XYZ file of C-alpha atoms in Angstrom:
583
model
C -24.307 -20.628 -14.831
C -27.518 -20.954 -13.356
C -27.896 -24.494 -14.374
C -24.308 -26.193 -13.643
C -22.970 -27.891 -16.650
C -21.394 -31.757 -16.776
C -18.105 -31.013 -16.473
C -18.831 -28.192 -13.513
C -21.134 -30.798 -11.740
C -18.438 -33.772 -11.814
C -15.884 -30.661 -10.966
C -17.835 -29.407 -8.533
C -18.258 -33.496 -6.675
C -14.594 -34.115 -6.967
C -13.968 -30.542 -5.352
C -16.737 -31.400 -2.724
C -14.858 -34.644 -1.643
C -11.443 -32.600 -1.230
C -12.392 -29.332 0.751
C -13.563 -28.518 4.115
C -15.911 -26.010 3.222
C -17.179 -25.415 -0.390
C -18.812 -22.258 -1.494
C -20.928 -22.090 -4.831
C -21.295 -19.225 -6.895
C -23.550 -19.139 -9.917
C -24.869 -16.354 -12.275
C -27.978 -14.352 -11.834
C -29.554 -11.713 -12.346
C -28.463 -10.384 -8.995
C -26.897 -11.306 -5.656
C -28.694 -13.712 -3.761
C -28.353 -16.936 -1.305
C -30.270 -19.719 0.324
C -27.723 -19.940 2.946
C -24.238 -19.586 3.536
C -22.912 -21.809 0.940
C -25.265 -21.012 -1.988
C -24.878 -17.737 -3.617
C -25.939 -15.882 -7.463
C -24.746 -12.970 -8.361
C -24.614 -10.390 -11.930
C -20.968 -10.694 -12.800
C -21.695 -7.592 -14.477
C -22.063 -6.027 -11.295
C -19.316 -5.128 -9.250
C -21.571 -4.401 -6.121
C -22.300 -8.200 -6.149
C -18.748 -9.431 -5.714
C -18.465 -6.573 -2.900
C -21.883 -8.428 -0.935
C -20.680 -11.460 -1.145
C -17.078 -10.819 -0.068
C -18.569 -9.056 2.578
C -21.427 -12.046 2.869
C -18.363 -14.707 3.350
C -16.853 -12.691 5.649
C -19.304 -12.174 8.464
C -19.227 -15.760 8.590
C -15.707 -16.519 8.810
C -15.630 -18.334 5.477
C -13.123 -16.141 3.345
C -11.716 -18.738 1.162
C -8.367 -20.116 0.965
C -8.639 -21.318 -3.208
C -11.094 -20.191 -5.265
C -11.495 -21.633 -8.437
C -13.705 -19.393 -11.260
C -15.508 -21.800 -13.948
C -17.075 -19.036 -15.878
C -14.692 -18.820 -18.583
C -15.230 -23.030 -18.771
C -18.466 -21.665 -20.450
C -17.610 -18.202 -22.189
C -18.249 -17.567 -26.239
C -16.805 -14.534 -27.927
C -19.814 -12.406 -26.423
C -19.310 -13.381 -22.523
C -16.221 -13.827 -22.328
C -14.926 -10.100 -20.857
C -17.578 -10.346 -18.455
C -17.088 -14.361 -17.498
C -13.069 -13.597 -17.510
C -10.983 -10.468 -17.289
C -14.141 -8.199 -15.543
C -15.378 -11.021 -12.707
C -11.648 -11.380 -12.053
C -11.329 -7.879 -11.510
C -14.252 -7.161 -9.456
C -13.641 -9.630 -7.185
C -10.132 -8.867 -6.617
C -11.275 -5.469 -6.063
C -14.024 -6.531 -3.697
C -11.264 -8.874 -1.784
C -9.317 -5.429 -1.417
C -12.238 -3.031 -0.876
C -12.834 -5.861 2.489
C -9.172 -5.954 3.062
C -9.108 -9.106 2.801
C -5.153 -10.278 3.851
C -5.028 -13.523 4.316
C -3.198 -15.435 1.483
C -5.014 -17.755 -1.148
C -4.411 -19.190 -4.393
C -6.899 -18.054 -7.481
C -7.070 -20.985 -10.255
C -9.139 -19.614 -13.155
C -10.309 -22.150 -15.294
C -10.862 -21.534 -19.218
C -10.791 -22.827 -23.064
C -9.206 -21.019 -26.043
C -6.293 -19.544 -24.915
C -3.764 -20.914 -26.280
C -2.833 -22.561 -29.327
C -0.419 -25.891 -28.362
C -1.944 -29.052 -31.086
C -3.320 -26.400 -34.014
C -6.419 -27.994 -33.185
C -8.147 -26.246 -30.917
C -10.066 -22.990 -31.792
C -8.414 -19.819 -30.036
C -10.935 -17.472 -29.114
C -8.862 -14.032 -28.037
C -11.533 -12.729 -25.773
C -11.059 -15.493 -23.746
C -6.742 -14.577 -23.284
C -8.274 -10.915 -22.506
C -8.083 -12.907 -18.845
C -4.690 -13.850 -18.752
C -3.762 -10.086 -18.267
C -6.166 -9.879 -15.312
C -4.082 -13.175 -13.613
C -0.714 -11.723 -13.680
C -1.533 -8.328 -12.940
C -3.720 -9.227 -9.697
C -0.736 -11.828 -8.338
C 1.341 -8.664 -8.811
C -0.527 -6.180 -7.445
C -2.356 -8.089 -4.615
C 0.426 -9.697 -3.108
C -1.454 -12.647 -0.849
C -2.589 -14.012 -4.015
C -1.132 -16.570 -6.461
C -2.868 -16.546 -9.573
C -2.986 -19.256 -12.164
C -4.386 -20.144 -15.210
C -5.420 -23.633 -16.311
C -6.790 -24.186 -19.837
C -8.507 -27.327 -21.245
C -9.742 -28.615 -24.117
C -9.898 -32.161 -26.056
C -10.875 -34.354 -23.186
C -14.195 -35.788 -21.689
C -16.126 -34.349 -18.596
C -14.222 -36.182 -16.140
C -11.321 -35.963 -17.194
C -11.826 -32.068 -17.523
C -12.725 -32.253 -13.456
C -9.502 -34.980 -12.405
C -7.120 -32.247 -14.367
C -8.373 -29.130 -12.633
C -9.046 -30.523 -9.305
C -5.350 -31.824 -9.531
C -3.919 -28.330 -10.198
C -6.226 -27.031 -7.770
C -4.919 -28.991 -4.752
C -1.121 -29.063 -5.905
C 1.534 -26.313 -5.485
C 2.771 -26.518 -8.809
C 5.289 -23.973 -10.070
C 3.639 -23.040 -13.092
C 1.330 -20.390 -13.258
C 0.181 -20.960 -17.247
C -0.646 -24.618 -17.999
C -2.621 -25.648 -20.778
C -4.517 -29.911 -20.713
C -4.844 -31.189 -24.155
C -6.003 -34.518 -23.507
C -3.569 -36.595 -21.654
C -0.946 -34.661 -21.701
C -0.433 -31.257 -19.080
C 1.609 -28.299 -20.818
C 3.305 -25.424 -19.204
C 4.269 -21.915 -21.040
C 8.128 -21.293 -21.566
C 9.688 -18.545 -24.131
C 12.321 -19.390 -26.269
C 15.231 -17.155 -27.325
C 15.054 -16.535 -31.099
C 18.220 -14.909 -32.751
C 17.677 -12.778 -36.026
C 21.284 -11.723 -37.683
C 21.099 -8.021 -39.341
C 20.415 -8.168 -43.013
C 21.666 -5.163 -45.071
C 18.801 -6.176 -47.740
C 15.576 -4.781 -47.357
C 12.972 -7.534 -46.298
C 10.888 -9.949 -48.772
C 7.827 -8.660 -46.837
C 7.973 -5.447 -48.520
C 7.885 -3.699 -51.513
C 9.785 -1.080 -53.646
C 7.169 1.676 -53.155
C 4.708 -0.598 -51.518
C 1.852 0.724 -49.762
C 1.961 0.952 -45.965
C -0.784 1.395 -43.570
C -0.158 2.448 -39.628
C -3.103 3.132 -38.037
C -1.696 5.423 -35.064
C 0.844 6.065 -37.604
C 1.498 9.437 -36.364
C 1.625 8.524 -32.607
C 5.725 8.452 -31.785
C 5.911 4.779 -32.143
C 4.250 4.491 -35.743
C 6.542 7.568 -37.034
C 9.433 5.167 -35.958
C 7.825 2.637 -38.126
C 6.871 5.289 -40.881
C 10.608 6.200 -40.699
C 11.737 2.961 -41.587
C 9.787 1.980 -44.371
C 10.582 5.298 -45.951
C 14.646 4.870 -45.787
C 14.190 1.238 -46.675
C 11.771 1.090 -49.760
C 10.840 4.646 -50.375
C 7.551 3.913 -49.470
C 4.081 5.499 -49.694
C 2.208 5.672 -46.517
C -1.218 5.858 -44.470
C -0.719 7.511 -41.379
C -3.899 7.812 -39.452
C -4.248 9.583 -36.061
C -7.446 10.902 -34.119
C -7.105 14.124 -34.396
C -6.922 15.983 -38.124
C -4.338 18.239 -38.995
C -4.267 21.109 -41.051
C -4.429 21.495 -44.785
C -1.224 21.126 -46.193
C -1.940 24.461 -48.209
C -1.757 25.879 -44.619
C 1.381 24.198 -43.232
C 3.360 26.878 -44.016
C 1.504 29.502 -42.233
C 0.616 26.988 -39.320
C 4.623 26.457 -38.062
C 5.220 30.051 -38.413
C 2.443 30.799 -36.258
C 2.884 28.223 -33.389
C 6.017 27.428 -31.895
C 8.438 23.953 -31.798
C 7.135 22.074 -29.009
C 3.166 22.169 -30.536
C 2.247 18.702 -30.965
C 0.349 19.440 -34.526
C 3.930 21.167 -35.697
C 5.694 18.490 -34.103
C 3.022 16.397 -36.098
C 3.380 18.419 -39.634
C 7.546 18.139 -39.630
C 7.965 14.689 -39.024
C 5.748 14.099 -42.014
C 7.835 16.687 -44.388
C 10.812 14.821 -42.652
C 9.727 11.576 -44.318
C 8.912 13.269 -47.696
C 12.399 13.987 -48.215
C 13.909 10.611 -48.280
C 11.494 10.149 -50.920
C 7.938 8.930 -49.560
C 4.831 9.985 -49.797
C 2.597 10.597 -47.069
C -1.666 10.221 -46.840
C -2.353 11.565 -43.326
C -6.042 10.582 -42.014
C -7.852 11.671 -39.523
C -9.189 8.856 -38.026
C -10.785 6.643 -34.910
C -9.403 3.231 -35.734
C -11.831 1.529 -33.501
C -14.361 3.066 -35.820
C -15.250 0.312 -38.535
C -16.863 3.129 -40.882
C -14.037 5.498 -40.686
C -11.577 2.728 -41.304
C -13.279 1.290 -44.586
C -13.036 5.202 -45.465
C -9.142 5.329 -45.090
C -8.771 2.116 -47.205
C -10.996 3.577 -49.735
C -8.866 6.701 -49.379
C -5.798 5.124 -50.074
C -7.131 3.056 -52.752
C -8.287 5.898 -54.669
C -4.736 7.829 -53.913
C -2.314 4.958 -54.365
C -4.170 1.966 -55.997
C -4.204 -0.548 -52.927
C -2.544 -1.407 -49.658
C 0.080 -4.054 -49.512
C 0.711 -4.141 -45.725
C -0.857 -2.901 -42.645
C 1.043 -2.400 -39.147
C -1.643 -1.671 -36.339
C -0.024 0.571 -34.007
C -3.292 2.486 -32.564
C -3.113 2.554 -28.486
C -3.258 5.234 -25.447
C -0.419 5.441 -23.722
C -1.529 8.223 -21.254
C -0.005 7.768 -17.705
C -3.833 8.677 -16.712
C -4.465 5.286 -19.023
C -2.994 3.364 -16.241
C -4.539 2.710 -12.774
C -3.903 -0.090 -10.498
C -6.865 -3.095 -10.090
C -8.198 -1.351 -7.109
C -9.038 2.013 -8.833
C -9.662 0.844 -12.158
C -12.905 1.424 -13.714
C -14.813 -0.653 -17.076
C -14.303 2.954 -18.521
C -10.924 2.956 -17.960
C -10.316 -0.591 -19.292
C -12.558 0.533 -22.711
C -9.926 2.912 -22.882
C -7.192 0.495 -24.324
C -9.962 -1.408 -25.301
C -11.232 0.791 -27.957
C -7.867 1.159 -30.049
C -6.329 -1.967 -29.353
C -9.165 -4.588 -29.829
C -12.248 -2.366 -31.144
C -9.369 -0.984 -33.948
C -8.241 -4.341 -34.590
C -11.418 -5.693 -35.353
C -12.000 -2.602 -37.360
C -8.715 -3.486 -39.401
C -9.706 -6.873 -40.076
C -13.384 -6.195 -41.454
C -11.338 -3.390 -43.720
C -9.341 -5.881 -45.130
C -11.916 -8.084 -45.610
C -11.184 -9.900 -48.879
C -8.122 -7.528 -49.557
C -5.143 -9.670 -49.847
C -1.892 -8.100 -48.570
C 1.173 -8.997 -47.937
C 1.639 -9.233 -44.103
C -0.108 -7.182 -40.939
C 1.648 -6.517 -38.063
C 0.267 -6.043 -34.661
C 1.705 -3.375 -32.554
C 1.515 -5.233 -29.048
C 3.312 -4.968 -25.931
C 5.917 -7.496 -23.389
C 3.218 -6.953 -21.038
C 1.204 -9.667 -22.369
C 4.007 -11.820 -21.032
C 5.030 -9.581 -17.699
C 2.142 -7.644 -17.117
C 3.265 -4.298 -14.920
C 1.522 -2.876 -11.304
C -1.494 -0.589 -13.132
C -1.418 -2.757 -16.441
C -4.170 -4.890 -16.406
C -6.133 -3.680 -19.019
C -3.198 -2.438 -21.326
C -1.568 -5.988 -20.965
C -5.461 -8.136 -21.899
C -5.620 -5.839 -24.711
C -2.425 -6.530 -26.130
C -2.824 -10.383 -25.200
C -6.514 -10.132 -26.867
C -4.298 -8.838 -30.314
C -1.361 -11.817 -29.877
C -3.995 -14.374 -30.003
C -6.117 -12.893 -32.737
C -2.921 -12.868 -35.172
C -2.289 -16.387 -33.799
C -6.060 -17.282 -35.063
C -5.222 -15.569 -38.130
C -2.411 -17.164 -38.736
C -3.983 -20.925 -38.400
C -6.447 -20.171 -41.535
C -4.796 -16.630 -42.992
C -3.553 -16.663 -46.407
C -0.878 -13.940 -45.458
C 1.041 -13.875 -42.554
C -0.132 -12.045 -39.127
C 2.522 -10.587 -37.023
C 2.136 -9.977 -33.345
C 5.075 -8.172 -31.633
C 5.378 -7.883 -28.187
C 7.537 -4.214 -27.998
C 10.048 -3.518 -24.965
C 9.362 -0.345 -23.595
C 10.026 2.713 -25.688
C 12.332 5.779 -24.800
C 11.981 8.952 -26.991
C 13.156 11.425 -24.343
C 15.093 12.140 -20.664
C 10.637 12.198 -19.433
C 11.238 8.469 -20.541
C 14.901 7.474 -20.393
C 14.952 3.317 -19.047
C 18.088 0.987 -18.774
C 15.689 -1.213 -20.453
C 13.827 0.899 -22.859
C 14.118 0.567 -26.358
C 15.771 3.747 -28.561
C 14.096 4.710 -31.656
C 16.786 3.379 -33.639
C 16.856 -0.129 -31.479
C 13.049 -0.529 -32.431
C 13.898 0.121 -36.500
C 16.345 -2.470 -36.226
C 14.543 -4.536 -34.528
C 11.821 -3.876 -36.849
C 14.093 -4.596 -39.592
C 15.131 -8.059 -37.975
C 11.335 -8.831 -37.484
C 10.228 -8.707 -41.068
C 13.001 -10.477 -42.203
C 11.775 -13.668 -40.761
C 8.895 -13.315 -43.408
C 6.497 -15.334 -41.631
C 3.355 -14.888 -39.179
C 5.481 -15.436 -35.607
C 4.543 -13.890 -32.021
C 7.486 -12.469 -31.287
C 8.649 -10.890 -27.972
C 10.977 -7.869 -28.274
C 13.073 -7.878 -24.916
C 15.530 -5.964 -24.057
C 16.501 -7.368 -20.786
C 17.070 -11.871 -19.726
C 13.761 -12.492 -20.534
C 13.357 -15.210 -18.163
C 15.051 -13.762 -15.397
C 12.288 -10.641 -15.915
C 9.678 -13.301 -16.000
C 11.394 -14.712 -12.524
C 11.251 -11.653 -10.885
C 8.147 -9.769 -11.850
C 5.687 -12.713 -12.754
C 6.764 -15.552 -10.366
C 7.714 -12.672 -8.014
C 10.733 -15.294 -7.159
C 12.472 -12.813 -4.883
C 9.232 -11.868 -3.105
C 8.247 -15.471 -2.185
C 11.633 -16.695 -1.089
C 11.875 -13.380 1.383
C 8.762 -14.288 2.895
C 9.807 -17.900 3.437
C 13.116 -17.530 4.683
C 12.458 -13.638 6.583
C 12.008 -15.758 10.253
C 14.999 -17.765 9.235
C 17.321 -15.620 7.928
C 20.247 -13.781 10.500
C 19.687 -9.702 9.969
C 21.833 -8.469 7.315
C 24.347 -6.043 7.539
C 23.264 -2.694 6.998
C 24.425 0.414 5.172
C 25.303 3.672 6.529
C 21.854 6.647 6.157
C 22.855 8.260 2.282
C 23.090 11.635 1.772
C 19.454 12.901 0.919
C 17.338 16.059 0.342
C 15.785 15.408 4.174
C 17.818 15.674 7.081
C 16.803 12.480 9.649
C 14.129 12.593 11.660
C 13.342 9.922 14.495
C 9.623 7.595 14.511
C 7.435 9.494 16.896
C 5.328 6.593 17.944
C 4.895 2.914 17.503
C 3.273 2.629 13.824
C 5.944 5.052 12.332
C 8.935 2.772 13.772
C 7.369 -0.299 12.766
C 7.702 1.141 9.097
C 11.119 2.476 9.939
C 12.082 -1.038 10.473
C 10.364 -2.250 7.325
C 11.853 0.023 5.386
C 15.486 -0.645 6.535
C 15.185 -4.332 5.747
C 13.868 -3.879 2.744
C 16.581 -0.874 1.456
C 19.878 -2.602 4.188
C 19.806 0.903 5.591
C 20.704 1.932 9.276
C 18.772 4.658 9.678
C 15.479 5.888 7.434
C 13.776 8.973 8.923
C 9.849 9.430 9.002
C 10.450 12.165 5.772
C 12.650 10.198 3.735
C 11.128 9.569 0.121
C 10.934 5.385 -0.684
C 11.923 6.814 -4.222
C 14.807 8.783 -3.221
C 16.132 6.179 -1.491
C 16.050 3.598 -4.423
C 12.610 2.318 -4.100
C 10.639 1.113 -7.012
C 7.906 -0.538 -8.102
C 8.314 -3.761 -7.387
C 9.791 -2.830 -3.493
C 6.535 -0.719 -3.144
C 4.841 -3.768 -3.719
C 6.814 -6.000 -1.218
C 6.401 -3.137 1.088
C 2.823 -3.175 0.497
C 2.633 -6.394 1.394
C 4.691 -6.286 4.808
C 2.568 -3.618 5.813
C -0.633 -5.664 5.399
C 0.633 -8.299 7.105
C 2.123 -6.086 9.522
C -1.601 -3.794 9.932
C -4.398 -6.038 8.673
C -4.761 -3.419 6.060
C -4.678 -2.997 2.077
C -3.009 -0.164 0.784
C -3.386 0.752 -2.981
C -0.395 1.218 -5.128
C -1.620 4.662 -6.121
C -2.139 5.354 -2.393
C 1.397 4.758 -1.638
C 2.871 6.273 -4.532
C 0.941 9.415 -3.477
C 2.383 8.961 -0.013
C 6.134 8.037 -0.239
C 7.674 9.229 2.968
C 6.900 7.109 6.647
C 5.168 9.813 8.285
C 2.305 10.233 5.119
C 1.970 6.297 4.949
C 1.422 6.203 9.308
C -1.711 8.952 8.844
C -2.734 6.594 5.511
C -2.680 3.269 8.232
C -4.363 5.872 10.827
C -7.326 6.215 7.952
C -7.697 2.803 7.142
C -7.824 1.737 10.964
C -10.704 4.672 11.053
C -12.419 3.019 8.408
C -12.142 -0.252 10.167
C -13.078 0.774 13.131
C -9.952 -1.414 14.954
C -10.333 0.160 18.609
C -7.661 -1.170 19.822
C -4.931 -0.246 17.542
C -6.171 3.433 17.255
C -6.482 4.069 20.949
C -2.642 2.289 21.558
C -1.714 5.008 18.686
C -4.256 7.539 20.414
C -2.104 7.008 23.591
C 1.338 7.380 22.202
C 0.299 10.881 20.251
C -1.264 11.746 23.419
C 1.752 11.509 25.609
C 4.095 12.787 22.554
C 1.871 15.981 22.544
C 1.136 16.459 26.202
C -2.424 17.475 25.217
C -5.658 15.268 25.091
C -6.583 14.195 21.213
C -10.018 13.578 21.087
């Protein structure tokens, strides 16, 4: 802030004693510095983080640790701007510098986690935790952490972060409540099948799913139909016809129509005996929602449960850190955290018997393009977990596998519509307000590879170690082989080998076709920014999968760098490959 606080001034002394060179950031109304070591900036404003990246820079003084204390000082109304946004604009200004070398990010907060019972959660505060694990994961040179306080003095606040700050720790979520340092672990919680229905609901009861006609809440709406005949809300965005016009409305449009698609599922769930309320509408609106409980009030005398289940899940929804926009992030925003809040001033006084929260396992993995889909569904796990510490009915957050309803979305790891009713089924039968993590796959082993990026870390420290491996013969594939052409092109080649234990990899083979993924785009990524001096975007290489579309993407980014010396060396080799003079 622009005056330092106690605990940030004692921090900031401690720090001061440790580090070569310090650098100190404080809010303002815009970006600004008495010299090289004194800076303001808007955190609002992206453009700030970008001038003084670039500020740092010019004077050789990128960091190797930076530490944000914003979120030290966040309330409910700061705390997406202190947390989750400053983190991603200046990860995006890092990138938009290419900035390559590696650094640790410890970001410093209160309220995320509940570990005594008595500390106060505050879930726009754990909106931030999505932006750590998603950055580490999709900005490979950095290790993120996250190190939350709370019940100790000033100094004591400053000797526990400066401690995590200088050591190389393991953990990357670590919570200080007073004397004592805790780290996050999951553990395995086994549910046997019940043939009963659960205690949760009722015969008949009345079920609420906002996004209840989405693919996921007809799953849900399925369930609670065959298991207590039940009589349900189902809201969506968009209105469908009147039923009086049903009829008319599937003879006239064909099978694959989304509103027919829409219109069936609902008659589907009238014959094993519910009843059905469709709504039309926004759940993040709190108007519209106090409308559809008044609705369903008036149509079936109350609500007894709620299961919020509003979200986008547009692949246009999802764009990685360097492309993403606040627009985009409002996006998952609006359903997920706007809708709950909606949901909760609906039920107001209402007293039901349970509402569950439709969240997601990327709170606890995050995913390359999910940082604002996984600090949405982390803002909803610790609002049910506030709930739950002064609720007088239980609050259910579930953190859902990934969802296959078709070949478009067919996963070895993806849950079946059937898996998720059972596991639905399992859920409620614990009868009490839980976060519970639906995983398909060795949830810590996941957790290993994707959020500790274990395999990464240990290839980088062992890759001038290690004897070559033995390599696999070139698989049949669409592309017939062709050779690098110049220098750049078999410097991927060779990256690409290691990475797949292939022979041979030609300048036109796909990184897809040849088993790549995700995670191996972002190792590759990473090699090639170590390898160039230059940040590639996820997007960017998806886009270009093949060696000779990612050598022009390097040619670009050496353009826009202006690095002489590589460009003429490449200039050279076209040259003499081409026998005619590129200017």
């Amino acid at each position: 802030s622009t005056e330092l606080t106690e605990e940030v001034r004692d921090l900031l002394e401690q720090l001061q004693k440790q580090a070569a060179s310090l650098t100190v950031e404080r809010r303002g109304d815009g970006f600004a510095h008495s010299d090289e070591k004194q800076f303001t900036i808007d955190p609002a404003n992206a453009e700030d983080y970008r001038a003084l990246i670039a500020e740092l820079q010019s004077h050789d003084k990128i960091p190797e640790k930076i530490v944000p204390l914003w979120p030290l000082d966040s309330d409910a109304k700061t705390a997406r701007t202190l947390g989750f946004d400053s983190l991603l604009f200046l990860s995006q200004a890092l990138g938009a510098h290419n900035v390559t070398a590696k650094m640790s990010l410890t970001v410093c907060s209160h309220g995320l986690h509940e570990v005594t019972g008595d500390e106060t959660v505050l879930p726009e505060n754990a909106m931030l935790l999505g932006a750590c694990t998603v950055i580490a994961q999709e900005y490979t040179n950095i290790v993120c952490r996250s190190i939350d306080v709370a019940g100790m003095e000033h100094s004591a606040i400053a000797d526990r972060i400066v401690a995590e700050v200088l050591s190389d720790a393991a953990e990357l979520t670590v919570a200080w409540r007073g004397k004592h340092r805790w780290a996050q672990t999951f553990e395995p919680l086994r549910i046997e099948q019940q043939q009963a229905a659960p205690a949760l609901l009722r015969e008949n009861g009345v079920y609420l799913i906002t996004g209840g006609l989405g693919r996921i809440g007809l799953v849900f709406a399925k369930y609670l139909a065959e298991q207590v005949k039940a009589k349900l809300v189902l809201t969506a965005r968009t209105a469908l016809p009147e039923r009086a016009g049903w009829r008319d409305w599937l003879e006239q449009h064909d099978e694959g129509d989304p509103t027919s698609s829409k219109i069936r599922a609902i008659q589907s769930l009238e014959t094993v005996g519910a009843e059905v309320l469709p709504i039309a509408a926004d759940a993040s609106d709190t108007e519209q929602m106090q409308t559809v409980f008044a609705q369903a009030e008036k149509q079936f005398g109350g609500i007894d449960g709620v299961i919020h289940a509003a979200g986008i899940l547009d692949d246009d929804a999802f764009r990685p850190i360097q492309e993403i926009t606040p627009a985009d992030c409002n996006r998952h925003f609006a359903p997920k955290i706007e809708g709950l809040r909606a949901v909760d001033a609906a039920i107001a006084e209402r007293q039901l018997d349970f509402c569950m929260l439709v969240s997601s396992i990327s709170s606890v993995l995050g995913g390359l393009g999910f940082a604002a889909y996984a600090a949405a569904n982390l803002y909803m796990d610790a609002f049910a977990s506030r709930k739950n510490a002064s609720g007088s009915f239980p609050w259910l957050s579930v953190n859902w596998d990934a969802w296959q309803f078709g070949e478009e979305d067919a996963h070895e790891l993806a849950l079946t519509p059937d898996e998720g009713a059972q596991a639905l089924h399992r859920i409620l039968c614990t009868g009490s307000g839980e976060q519970i993590i639906v995983s398909t796959g060795d949830l810590p082993a996941r957790i290993d590879q994707w959020v500790k990026l274990e395999s990464l870390h240990t290839a980088e420290k062992t890759e001038q170690k290690a004897q070559p491996a033995a390599r696999y013969a070139r698989p049949q594939l669409q592309t017939d082989y062709a050779a690098p052409r110049n220098d750049v092109e078999q410097s991927l080649a060779n990256l690409w080998q290691e990475l797949f234990g292939i022979e041979q990899i030609g300048i036109h083979d796909n990184f897809f076709d040849l088993g790549g993924h995700s995670l191996l785009a972002t190792a590759l990524i990473g090699r090639v920014r170590d390898e160039f001096q230059i940040v590639l975007t996820l997007q960017s290489f998806f886009d270009h999968a093949t060696i000779a579309e990612l050598a022009e993407q390097i040619f670009d980014k050496l353009v826009e760098q202006e690095d002489d010396d590589l460009l003429n060396e490449m200039l050279a080799e076209l040259e003499q490959e081409s026998g005619e003079e590129i200017e």
